[in-house]
CSV table of C-alpha atoms and ligand atoms in Angstrom, one decimal:
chain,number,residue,atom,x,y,z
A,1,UNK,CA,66.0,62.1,168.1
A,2,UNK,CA,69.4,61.4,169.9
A,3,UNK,CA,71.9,58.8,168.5
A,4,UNK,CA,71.2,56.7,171.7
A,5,UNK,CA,67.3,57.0,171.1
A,6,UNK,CA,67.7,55.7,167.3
A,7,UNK,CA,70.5,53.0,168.5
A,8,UNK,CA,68.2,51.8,171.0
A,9,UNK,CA,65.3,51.8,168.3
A,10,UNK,CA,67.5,49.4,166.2
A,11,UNK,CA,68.2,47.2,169.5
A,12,UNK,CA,64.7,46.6,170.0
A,13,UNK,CA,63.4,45.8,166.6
A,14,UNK,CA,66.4,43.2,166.2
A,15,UNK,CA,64.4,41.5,168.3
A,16,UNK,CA,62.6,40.1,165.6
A,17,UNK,CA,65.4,38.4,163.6
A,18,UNK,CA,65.8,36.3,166.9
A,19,UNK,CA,64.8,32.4,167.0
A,20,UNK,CA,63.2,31.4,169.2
A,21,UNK,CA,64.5,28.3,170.8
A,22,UNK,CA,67.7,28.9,169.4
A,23,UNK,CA,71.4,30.1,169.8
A,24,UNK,CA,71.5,33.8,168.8
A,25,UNK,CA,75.1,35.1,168.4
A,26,UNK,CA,75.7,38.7,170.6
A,27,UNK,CA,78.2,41.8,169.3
A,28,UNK,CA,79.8,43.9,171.1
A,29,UNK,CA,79.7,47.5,171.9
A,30,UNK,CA,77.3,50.7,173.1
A,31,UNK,CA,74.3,49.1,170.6
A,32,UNK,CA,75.0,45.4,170.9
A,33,UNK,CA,74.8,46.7,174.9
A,34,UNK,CA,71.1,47.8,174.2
A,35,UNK,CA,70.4,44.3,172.0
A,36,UNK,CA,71.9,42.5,175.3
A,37,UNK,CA,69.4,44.7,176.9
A,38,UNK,CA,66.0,44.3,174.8
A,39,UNK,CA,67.4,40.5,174.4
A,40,UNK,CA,67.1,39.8,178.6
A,41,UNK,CA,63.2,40.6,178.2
A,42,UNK,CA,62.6,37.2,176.1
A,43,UNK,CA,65.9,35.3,177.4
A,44,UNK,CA,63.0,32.4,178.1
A,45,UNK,CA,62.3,32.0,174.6
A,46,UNK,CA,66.2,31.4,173.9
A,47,UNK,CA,68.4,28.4,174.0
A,48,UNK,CA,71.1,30.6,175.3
A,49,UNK,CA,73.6,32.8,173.1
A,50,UNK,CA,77.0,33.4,171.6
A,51,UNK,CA,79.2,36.1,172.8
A,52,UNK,CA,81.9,37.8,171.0
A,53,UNK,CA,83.5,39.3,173.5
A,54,UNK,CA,84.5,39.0,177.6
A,55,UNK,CA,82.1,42.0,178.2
A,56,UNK,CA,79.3,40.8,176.3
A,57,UNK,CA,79.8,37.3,178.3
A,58,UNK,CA,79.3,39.2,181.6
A,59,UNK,CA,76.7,41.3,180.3
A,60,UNK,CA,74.5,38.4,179.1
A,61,UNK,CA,75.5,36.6,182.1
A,62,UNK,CA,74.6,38.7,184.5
A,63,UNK,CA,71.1,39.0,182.8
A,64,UNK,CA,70.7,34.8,183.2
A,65,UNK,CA,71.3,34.3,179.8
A,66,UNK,CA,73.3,31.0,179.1
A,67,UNK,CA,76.4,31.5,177.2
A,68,UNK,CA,77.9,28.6,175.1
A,69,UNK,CA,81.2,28.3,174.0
A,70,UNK,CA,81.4,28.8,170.3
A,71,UNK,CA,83.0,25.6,170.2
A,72,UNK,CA,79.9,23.4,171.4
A,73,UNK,CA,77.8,24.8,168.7
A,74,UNK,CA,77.4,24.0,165.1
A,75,UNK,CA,74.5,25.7,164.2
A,76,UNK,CA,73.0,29.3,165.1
A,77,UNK,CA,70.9,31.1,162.5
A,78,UNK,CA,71.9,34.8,163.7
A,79,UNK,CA,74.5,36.6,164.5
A,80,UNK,CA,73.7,40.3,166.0
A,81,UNK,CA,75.5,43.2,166.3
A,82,UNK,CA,76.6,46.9,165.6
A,83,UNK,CA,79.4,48.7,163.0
A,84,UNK,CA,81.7,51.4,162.9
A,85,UNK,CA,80.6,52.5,159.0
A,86,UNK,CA,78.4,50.2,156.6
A,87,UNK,CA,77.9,50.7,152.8
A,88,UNK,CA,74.7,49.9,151.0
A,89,UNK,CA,76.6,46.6,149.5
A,90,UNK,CA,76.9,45.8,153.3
A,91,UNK,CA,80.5,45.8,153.7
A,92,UNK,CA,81.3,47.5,156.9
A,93,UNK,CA,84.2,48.8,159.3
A,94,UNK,CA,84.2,47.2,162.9
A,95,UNK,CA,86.2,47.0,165.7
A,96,UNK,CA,85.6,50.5,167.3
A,97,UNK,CA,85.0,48.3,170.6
A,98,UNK,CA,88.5,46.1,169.8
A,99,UNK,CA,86.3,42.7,169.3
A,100,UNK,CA,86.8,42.6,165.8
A,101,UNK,CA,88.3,39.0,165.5
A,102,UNK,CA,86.0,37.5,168.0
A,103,UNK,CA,83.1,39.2,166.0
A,104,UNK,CA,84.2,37.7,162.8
A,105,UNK,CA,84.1,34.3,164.0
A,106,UNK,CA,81.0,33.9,165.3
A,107,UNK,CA,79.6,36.2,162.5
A,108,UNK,CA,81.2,33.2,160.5
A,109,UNK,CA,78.9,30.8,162.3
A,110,UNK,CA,76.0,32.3,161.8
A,111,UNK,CA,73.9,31.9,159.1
A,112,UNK,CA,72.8,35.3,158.6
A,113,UNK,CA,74.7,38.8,159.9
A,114,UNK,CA,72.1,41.3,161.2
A,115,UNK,CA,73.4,44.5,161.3
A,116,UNK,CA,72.2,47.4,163.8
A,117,UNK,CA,73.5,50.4,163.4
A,118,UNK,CA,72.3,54.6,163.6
A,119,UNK,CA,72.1,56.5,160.7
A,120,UNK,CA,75.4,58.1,160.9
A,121,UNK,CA,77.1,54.8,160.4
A,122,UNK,CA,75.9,55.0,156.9
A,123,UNK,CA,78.3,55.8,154.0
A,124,UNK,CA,78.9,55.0,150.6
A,125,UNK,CA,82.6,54.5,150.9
A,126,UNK,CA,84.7,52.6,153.9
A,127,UNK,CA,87.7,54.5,155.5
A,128,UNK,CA,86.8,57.5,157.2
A,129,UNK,CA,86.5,56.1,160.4
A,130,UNK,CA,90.2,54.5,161.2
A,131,UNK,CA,90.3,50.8,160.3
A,132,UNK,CA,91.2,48.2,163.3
A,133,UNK,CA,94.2,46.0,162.7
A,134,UNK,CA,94.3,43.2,165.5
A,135,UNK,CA,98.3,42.6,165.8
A,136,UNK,CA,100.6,39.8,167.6
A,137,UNK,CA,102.3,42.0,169.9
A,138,UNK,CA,106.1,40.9,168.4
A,139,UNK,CA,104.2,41.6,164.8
A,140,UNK,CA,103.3,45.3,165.8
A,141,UNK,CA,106.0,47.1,164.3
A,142,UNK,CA,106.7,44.8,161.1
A,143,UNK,CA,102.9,45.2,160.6
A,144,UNK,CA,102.6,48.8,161.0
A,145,UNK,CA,105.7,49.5,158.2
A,146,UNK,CA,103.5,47.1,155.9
A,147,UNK,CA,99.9,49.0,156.5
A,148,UNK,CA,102.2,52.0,155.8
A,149,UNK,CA,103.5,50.4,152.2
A,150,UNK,CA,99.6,49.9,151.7
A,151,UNK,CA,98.9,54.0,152.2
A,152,UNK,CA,97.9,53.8,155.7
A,153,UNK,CA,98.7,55.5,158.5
A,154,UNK,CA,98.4,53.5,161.5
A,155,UNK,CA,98.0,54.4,164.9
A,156,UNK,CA,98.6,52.3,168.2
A,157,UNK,CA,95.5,51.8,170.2
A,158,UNK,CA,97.1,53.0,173.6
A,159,UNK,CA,96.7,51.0,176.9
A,160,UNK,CA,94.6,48.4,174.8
A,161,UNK,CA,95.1,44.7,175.1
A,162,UNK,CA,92.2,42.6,173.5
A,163,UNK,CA,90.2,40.1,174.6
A,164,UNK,CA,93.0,37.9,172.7
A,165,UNK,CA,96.0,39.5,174.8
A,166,UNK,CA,96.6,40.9,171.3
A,167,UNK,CA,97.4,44.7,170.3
A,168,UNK,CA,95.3,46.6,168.2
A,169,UNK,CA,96.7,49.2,165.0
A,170,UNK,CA,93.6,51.7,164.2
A,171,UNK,CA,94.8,52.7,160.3
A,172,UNK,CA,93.7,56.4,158.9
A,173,UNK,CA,94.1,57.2,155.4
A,174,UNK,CA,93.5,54.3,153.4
A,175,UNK,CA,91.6,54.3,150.0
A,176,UNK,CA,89.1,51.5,150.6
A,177,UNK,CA,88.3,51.0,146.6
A,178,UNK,CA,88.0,47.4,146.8
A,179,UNK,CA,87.4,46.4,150.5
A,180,UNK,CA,87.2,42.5,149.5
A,181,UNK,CA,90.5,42.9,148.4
A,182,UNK,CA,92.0,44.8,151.0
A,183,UNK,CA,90.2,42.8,153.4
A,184,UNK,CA,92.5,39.8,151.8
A,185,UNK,CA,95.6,41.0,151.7
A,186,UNK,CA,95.5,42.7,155.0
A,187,UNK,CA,94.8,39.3,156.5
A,188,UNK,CA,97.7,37.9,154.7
A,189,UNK,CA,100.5,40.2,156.3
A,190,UNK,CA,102.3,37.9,158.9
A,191,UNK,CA,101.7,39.0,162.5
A,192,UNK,CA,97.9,40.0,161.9
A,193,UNK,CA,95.2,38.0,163.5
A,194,UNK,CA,92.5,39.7,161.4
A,195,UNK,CA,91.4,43.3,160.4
A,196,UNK,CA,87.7,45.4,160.7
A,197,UNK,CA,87.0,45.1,157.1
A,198,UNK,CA,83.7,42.9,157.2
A,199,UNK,CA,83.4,42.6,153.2
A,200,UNK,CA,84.4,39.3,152.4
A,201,UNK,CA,81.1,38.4,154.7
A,202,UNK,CA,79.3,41.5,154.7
A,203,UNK,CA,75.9,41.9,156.6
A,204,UNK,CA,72.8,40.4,155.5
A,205,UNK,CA,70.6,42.9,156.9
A,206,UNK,CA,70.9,46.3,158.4
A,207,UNK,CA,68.6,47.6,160.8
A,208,UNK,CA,69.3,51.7,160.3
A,209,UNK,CA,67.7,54.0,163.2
A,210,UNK,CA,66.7,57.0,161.8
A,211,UNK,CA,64.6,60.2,162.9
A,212,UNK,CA,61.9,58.3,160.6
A,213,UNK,CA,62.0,55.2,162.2
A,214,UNK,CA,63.8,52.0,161.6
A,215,UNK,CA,64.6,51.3,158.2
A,216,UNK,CA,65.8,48.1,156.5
A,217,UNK,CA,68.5,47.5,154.0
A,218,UNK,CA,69.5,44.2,152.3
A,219,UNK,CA,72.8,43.9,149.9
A,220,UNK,CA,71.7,45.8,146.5
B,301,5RP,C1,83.1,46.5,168.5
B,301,5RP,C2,82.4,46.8,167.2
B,301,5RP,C3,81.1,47.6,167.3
B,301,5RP,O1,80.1,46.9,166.7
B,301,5RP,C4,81.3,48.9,166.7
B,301,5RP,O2,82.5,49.6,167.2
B,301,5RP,C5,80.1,49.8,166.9
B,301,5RP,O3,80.0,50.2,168.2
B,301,5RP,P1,78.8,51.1,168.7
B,301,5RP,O4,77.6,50.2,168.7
B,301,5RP,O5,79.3,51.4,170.2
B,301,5RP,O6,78.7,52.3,167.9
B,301,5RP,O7,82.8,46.5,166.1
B,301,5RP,O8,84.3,45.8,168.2
């Protein structure tokens, strides 16, 4: 089985964490693409959705899906969408895509974080895979000398611009021993809008596509 065939086997089975009648909040990236994708088959059982990013919008546009502004909505019991690494206590790296601070605040909405992701996105430790800083373009280099004092090495994301007209720093190296905590004081450095570190609200389920089949895992 492909990556692609066990991403798309995720996609679909999210399918079932969706409410019908309701607001379902949309990720970005290559298996939030295939959610968008399994998600236009029952877009008449949906009030409409939440997008996290300018190319979701499009995407779920473009299938007649109705997009609200996060703004006009209070309520939405599910946010969906992929990761860039995820632990079994459900803390995961995102951002791969650049949507990280979008993603947080609708993930923040939503009642409960569904995770999709393949099996290699499994570890038991955060950090391998480089760890997104969004950055105020005047912040970029004050930031990157502070991400360095913190035993990262961070890396411009070249010819990137986010969705936010923002810059993004992709940091390798770090220890992630406590990714709450470094989630925190990441955030607090002035000049970042927010980082990939998704611990502080983890995932409340994750959808894993494996050679076996779909498998579900819930915070230990
Ligand atoms: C985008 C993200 C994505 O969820 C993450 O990069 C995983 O992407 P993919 O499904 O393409 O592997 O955080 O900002």
């Amino acid at each position: 089985m492909t990556q692609d065939e066990m991403k798309l086997a995720v996609a679909r089975a999210a399918l079932e964490y969706v409410v019908e009648g309701r607001i379902v909040g949309v990720g970005t990236g290559s298996t939030a693409r295939m959610f968008i994708e399994a998600l236009a088959g029952m877009k008449d059982r949906i009030a409409g959705a939440v997008a996290s990013s300018e190319d979701t919008r499009q995407r779920l546009e473009g299938h007649g899906i109705k997009v609200f502004d996060l703004n006009e909505i209070t309520d939405m019991p599910v946010y969906i969408d992929g990761a860039d690494e995820i632990t079994p206590e459900m803390h995961m790296i995102k951002g791969g895509g650049g949507a990280l601070t979008r993603e947080k605040i609708v993930a923040a909405v939503a009642g409960k974080f569904i995770c999709i992701v393949d099996g290699t996105k499994v570890v038991d430790y955060l950090g391998r895979f480089p760890l997104p800083v969004e950055v105020i373009p005047m912040a970029r280099a004050h930031v990157a000398r502070e991400l360095t004092r913190l035993g990262g090495t961070p890396v411009l994301r070249e010819g990137f611009v986010t969705d936010n007209g923002n810059l993004i720093l992709d940091v390798k190296g770090l220890k992630i021993v406590d990714p709450v905590d470094l989630e925190t004081r990441i955030n607090q450095i002035a000049g970042v809008v927010t980082n990939g570190l998704f611990a502080l609200r983890p995932a409340d389920v994750c959808l894993i596509g494996t050679p076996e089949g779909v498998q579900t895992m819930t915070a230990e």
